[in-house]
Amino acid sequence: MNEQAQVKDKFWLYVGCTVITLLIVIGMVKQSENEKFAPIKQQLEEEAAQMNIRVLN
């Protein structure tokens, strides 16, 4: 009976560690994507600023 309780405790420990690891990996991938596309986003913002010219009569 005592062995079953220890196995159950380790099971939830493994589940918790797996979930935390997956969240960290997903966060790292998202950060990598943001860094990769940052120059493209900056270029799009600059182009939008250049196209936002008001014509005064």
mmCIF file of N, CA and C in Angstrom:
data_model
loop_
_atom_site.group_PDB
_atom_site.id
_atom_site.type_symbol
_atom_site.label_atom_id
_atom_site.label_comp_id
_atom_site.label_asym_id
_atom_site.label_seq_id
_atom_site.Cartn_x
_atom_site.Cartn_y
_atom_site.Cartn_z
ATOM 1 N N MET A 1 0.829 -1.193 0.000
ATOM 2 C CA MET A 1 0.000 0.000 0.000
ATOM 3 C C MET A 1 0.871 1.253 0.000
ATOM 4 N N ASN A 2 1.944 1.219 0.751
ATOM 5 C CA ASN A 2 2.838 2.372 0.834
ATOM 6 C C ASN A 2 3.520 2.626 -0.506
ATOM 7 N N GLU A 3 3.863 1.566 -1.233
ATOM 8 C CA GLU A 3 4.524 1.718 -2.537
ATOM 9 C C GLU A 3 3.594 2.376 -3.551
ATOM 10 N N GLN A 4 2.318 2.083 -3.494
ATOM 11 C CA GLN A 4 1.373 2.679 -4.433
ATOM 12 C C GLN A 4 1.272 4.186 -4.220
ATOM 13 N N ALA A 5 1.295 4.622 -3.005
ATOM 14 C CA ALA A 5 1.208 6.059 -2.715
ATOM 15 C C ALA A 5 2.440 6.778 -3.255
ATOM 16 N N GLN A 6 3.605 6.179 -3.110
ATOM 17 C CA GLN A 6 4.824 6.789 -3.621
ATOM 18 C C GLN A 6 4.815 6.852 -5.144
ATOM 19 N N VAL A 7 4.315 5.814 -5.788
ATOM 20 C CA VAL A 7 4.246 5.806 -7.246
ATOM 21 C C VAL A 7 3.293 6.901 -7.714
ATOM 22 N N LYS A 8 2.177 7.061 -7.054
ATOM 23 C CA LYS A 8 1.212 8.087 -7.425
ATOM 24 C C LYS A 8 1.831 9.478 -7.255
ATOM 25 N N ASP A 9 2.544 9.707 -6.184
ATOM 26 C CA ASP A 9 3.191 10.995 -5.973
ATOM 27 C C ASP A 9 4.200 11.277 -7.084
ATOM 28 N N LYS A 10 4.981 10.281 -7.464
ATOM 29 C CA LYS A 10 5.947 10.473 -8.536
ATOM 30 C C LYS A 10 5.258 10.710 -9.867
ATOM 31 N N PHE A 11 4.111 10.084 -10.087
ATOM 32 C CA PHE A 11 3.376 10.288 -11.327
ATOM 33 C C PHE A 11 3.007 11.758 -11.488
ATOM 34 N N TRP A 12 2.445 12.364 -10.440
ATOM 35 C CA TRP A 12 2.044 13.767 -10.536
ATOM 36 C C TRP A 12 3.257 14.681 -10.629
ATOM 37 N N LEU A 13 4.360 14.265 -10.027
ATOM 38 C CA LEU A 13 5.602 15.023 -10.167
ATOM 39 C C LEU A 13 6.064 15.004 -11.615
ATOM 40 N N TYR A 14 6.014 13.843 -12.260
ATOM 41 C CA TYR A 14 6.393 13.738 -13.667
ATOM 42 C C TYR A 14 5.459 14.547 -14.554
ATOM 43 N N VAL A 15 4.169 14.493 -14.269
ATOM 44 C CA VAL A 15 3.204 15.268 -15.059
ATOM 45 C C VAL A 15 3.485 16.764 -14.916
ATOM 46 N N GLY A 16 3.715 17.201 -13.705
ATOM 47 C CA GLY A 16 4.004 18.616 -13.463
ATOM 48 C C GLY A 16 5.274 19.068 -14.160
ATOM 49 N N CYS A 17 6.318 18.272 -14.061
ATOM 50 C CA CYS A 17 7.584 18.620 -14.720
ATOM 51 C C CYS A 17 7.432 18.650 -16.240
ATOM 52 N N THR A 18 6.670 17.710 -16.781
ATOM 53 C CA THR A 18 6.454 17.670 -18.222
ATOM 54 C C THR A 18 5.692 18.909 -18.688
ATOM 55 N N VAL A 19 4.669 19.295 -17.950
ATOM 56 C CA VAL A 19 3.883 20.481 -18.317
ATOM 57 C C VAL A 19 4.754 21.735 -18.248
ATOM 58 N N ILE A 20 5.526 21.882 -17.203
ATOM 59 C CA ILE A 20 6.405 23.049 -17.064
ATOM 60 C C ILE A 20 7.430 23.081 -18.196
ATOM 61 N N THR A 21 8.002 21.928 -18.521
ATOM 62 C CA THR A 21 8.980 21.861 -19.608
ATOM 63 C C THR A 21 8.349 22.253 -20.936
ATOM 64 N N LEU A 22 7.149 21.770 -21.201
ATOM 65 C CA LEU A 22 6.466 22.125 -22.449
ATOM 66 C C LEU A 22 6.177 23.617 -22.515
ATOM 67 N N LEU A 23 5.758 24.222 -21.408
ATOM 68 C CA LEU A 23 5.506 25.655 -21.400
ATOM 69 C C LEU A 23 6.773 26.460 -21.661
ATOM 70 N N ILE A 24 7.885 26.021 -21.089
ATOM 71 C CA ILE A 24 9.158 26.706 -21.317
ATOM 72 C C ILE A 24 9.574 26.592 -22.776
ATOM 73 N N VAL A 25 9.427 25.404 -23.356
ATOM 74 C CA VAL A 25 9.802 25.208 -24.758
ATOM 75 C C VAL A 25 8.928 26.066 -25.669
ATOM 76 N N ILE A 26 7.626 26.102 -25.413
ATOM 77 C CA ILE A 26 6.729 26.919 -26.235
ATOM 78 C C ILE A 26 7.096 28.397 -26.105
ATOM 79 N N GLY A 27 7.401 28.844 -24.913
ATOM 80 C CA GLY A 27 7.818 30.238 -24.716
ATOM 81 C C GLY A 27 9.097 30.567 -25.459
ATOM 82 N N MET A 28 10.053 29.649 -25.460
ATOM 83 C CA MET A 28 11.308 29.880 -26.168
ATOM 84 C C MET A 28 11.082 29.938 -27.677
ATOM 85 N N VAL A 29 10.208 29.086 -28.193
ATOM 86 C CA VAL A 29 9.915 29.096 -29.628
ATOM 87 C C VAL A 29 9.234 30.401 -30.011
ATOM 88 N N LYS A 30 8.289 30.852 -29.201
ATOM 89 C CA LYS A 30 7.607 32.118 -29.483
ATOM 90 C C LYS A 30 8.596 33.274 -29.473
ATOM 91 N N GLN A 31 9.492 33.302 -28.512
ATOM 92 C CA GLN A 31 10.492 34.371 -28.444
ATOM 93 C C GLN A 31 11.397 34.330 -29.659
ATOM 94 N N SER A 32 11.764 33.142 -30.096
ATOM 95 C CA SER A 32 12.608 32.996 -31.281
ATOM 96 C C SER A 32 11.899 33.522 -32.520
ATOM 97 N N GLU A 33 10.602 33.233 -32.632
ATOM 98 C CA GLU A 33 9.836 33.735 -33.776
ATOM 99 C C GLU A 33 9.762 35.255 -33.744
ATOM 100 N N ASN A 34 9.550 35.835 -32.574
ATOM 101 C CA ASN A 34 9.484 37.295 -32.464
ATOM 102 C C ASN A 34 10.795 37.929 -32.883
ATOM 103 N N GLU A 35 11.909 37.350 -32.461
ATOM 104 C CA GLU A 35 13.218 37.890 -32.822
ATOM 105 C C GLU A 35 13.486 37.734 -34.312
ATOM 106 N N LYS A 36 13.016 36.631 -34.894
ATOM 107 C CA LYS A 36 13.268 36.375 -36.307
ATOM 108 C C LYS A 36 12.504 37.359 -37.187
ATOM 109 N N PHE A 37 11.270 37.686 -36.806
ATOM 110 C CA PHE A 37 10.431 38.545 -37.628
ATOM 111 C C PHE A 37 10.484 40.010 -37.230
ATOM 112 N N ALA A 38 11.299 40.370 -36.251
ATOM 113 C CA ALA A 38 11.387 41.762 -35.811
ATOM 114 C C ALA A 38 11.836 42.700 -36.933
ATOM 115 N N PRO A 39 12.860 42.364 -37.728
ATOM 116 C CA PRO A 39 13.251 43.275 -38.818
ATOM 117 C C PRO A 39 12.143 43.459 -39.855
ATOM 118 N N ILE A 40 11.404 42.408 -40.138
ATOM 119 C CA ILE A 40 10.319 42.504 -41.114
ATOM 120 C C ILE A 40 9.216 43.405 -40.558
ATOM 121 N N LYS A 41 8.897 43.259 -39.295
ATOM 122 C CA LYS A 41 7.869 44.096 -38.674
ATOM 123 C C LYS A 41 8.291 45.559 -38.677
ATOM 124 N N GLN A 42 9.560 45.809 -38.392
ATOM 125 C CA GLN A 42 10.066 47.179 -38.389
ATOM 126 C C GLN A 42 9.986 47.773 -39.793
ATOM 127 N N GLN A 43 10.317 46.997 -40.797
ATOM 128 C CA GLN A 43 10.251 47.483 -42.174
ATOM 129 C C GLN A 43 8.804 47.800 -42.568
ATOM 130 N N LEU A 44 7.861 46.956 -42.175
ATOM 131 C CA LEU A 44 6.458 47.216 -42.475
ATOM 132 C C LEU A 44 5.966 48.489 -41.789
ATOM 133 N N GLU A 45 6.408 48.715 -40.559
ATOM 134 C CA GLU A 45 6.018 49.930 -39.849
ATOM 135 C C GLU A 45 6.596 51.168 -40.522
ATOM 136 N N GLU A 46 7.844 51.090 -40.988
ATOM 137 C CA GLU A 46 8.452 52.212 -41.691
ATOM 138 C C GLU A 46 7.723 52.501 -43.002
ATOM 139 N N GLU A 47 7.361 51.456 -43.732
ATOM 140 C CA GLU A 47 6.629 51.645 -44.976
ATOM 141 C C GLU A 47 5.262 52.264 -44.719
ATOM 142 N N ALA A 48 4.589 51.839 -43.666
ATOM 143 C CA ALA A 48 3.283 52.411 -43.327
ATOM 144 C C ALA A 48 3.433 53.890 -42.958
ATOM 145 N N ALA A 49 4.509 54.223 -42.246
ATOM 146 C CA ALA A 49 4.746 55.627 -41.873
ATOM 147 C C ALA A 49 5.010 56.461 -43.122
ATOM 148 N N GLN A 50 5.732 55.925 -44.080
ATOM 149 C CA GLN A 50 6.013 56.658 -45.312
ATOM 150 C C GLN A 50 4.755 56.824 -46.160
ATOM 151 N N MET A 51 3.867 55.845 -46.131
ATOM 152 C CA MET A 51 2.646 55.923 -46.920
ATOM 153 C C MET A 51 1.587 56.811 -46.255
ATOM 154 N N ASN A 52 1.768 57.161 -45.000
ATOM 155 C CA ASN A 52 0.812 57.958 -44.262
ATOM 156 C C ASN A 52 1.143 59.439 -44.439
ATOM 157 N N ILE A 53 1.057 59.905 -45.660
ATOM 158 C CA ILE A 53 1.346 61.290 -45.986
ATOM 159 C C ILE A 53 0.015 62.011 -46.217
ATOM 160 N N ARG A 54 -0.139 63.111 -45.529
ATOM 161 C CA ARG A 54 -1.374 63.882 -45.676
ATOM 162 C C ARG A 54 -1.172 64.927 -46.763
ATOM 163 N N VAL A 55 -2.156 65.043 -47.622
ATOM 164 C CA VAL A 55 -2.108 66.034 -48.693
ATOM 165 C C VAL A 55 -2.946 67.227 -48.252
ATOM 166 N N LEU A 56 -2.288 68.384 -48.192
ATOM 167 C CA LEU A 56 -2.980 69.607 -47.778
ATOM 168 C C LEU A 56 -3.288 70.438 -49.017
ATOM 169 N N ASN A 57 -4.500 70.951 -49.117
ATOM 170 C CA ASN A 57 -4.892 71.805 -50.270
ATOM 171 C C ASN A 57 -4.734 73.252 -49.934
#
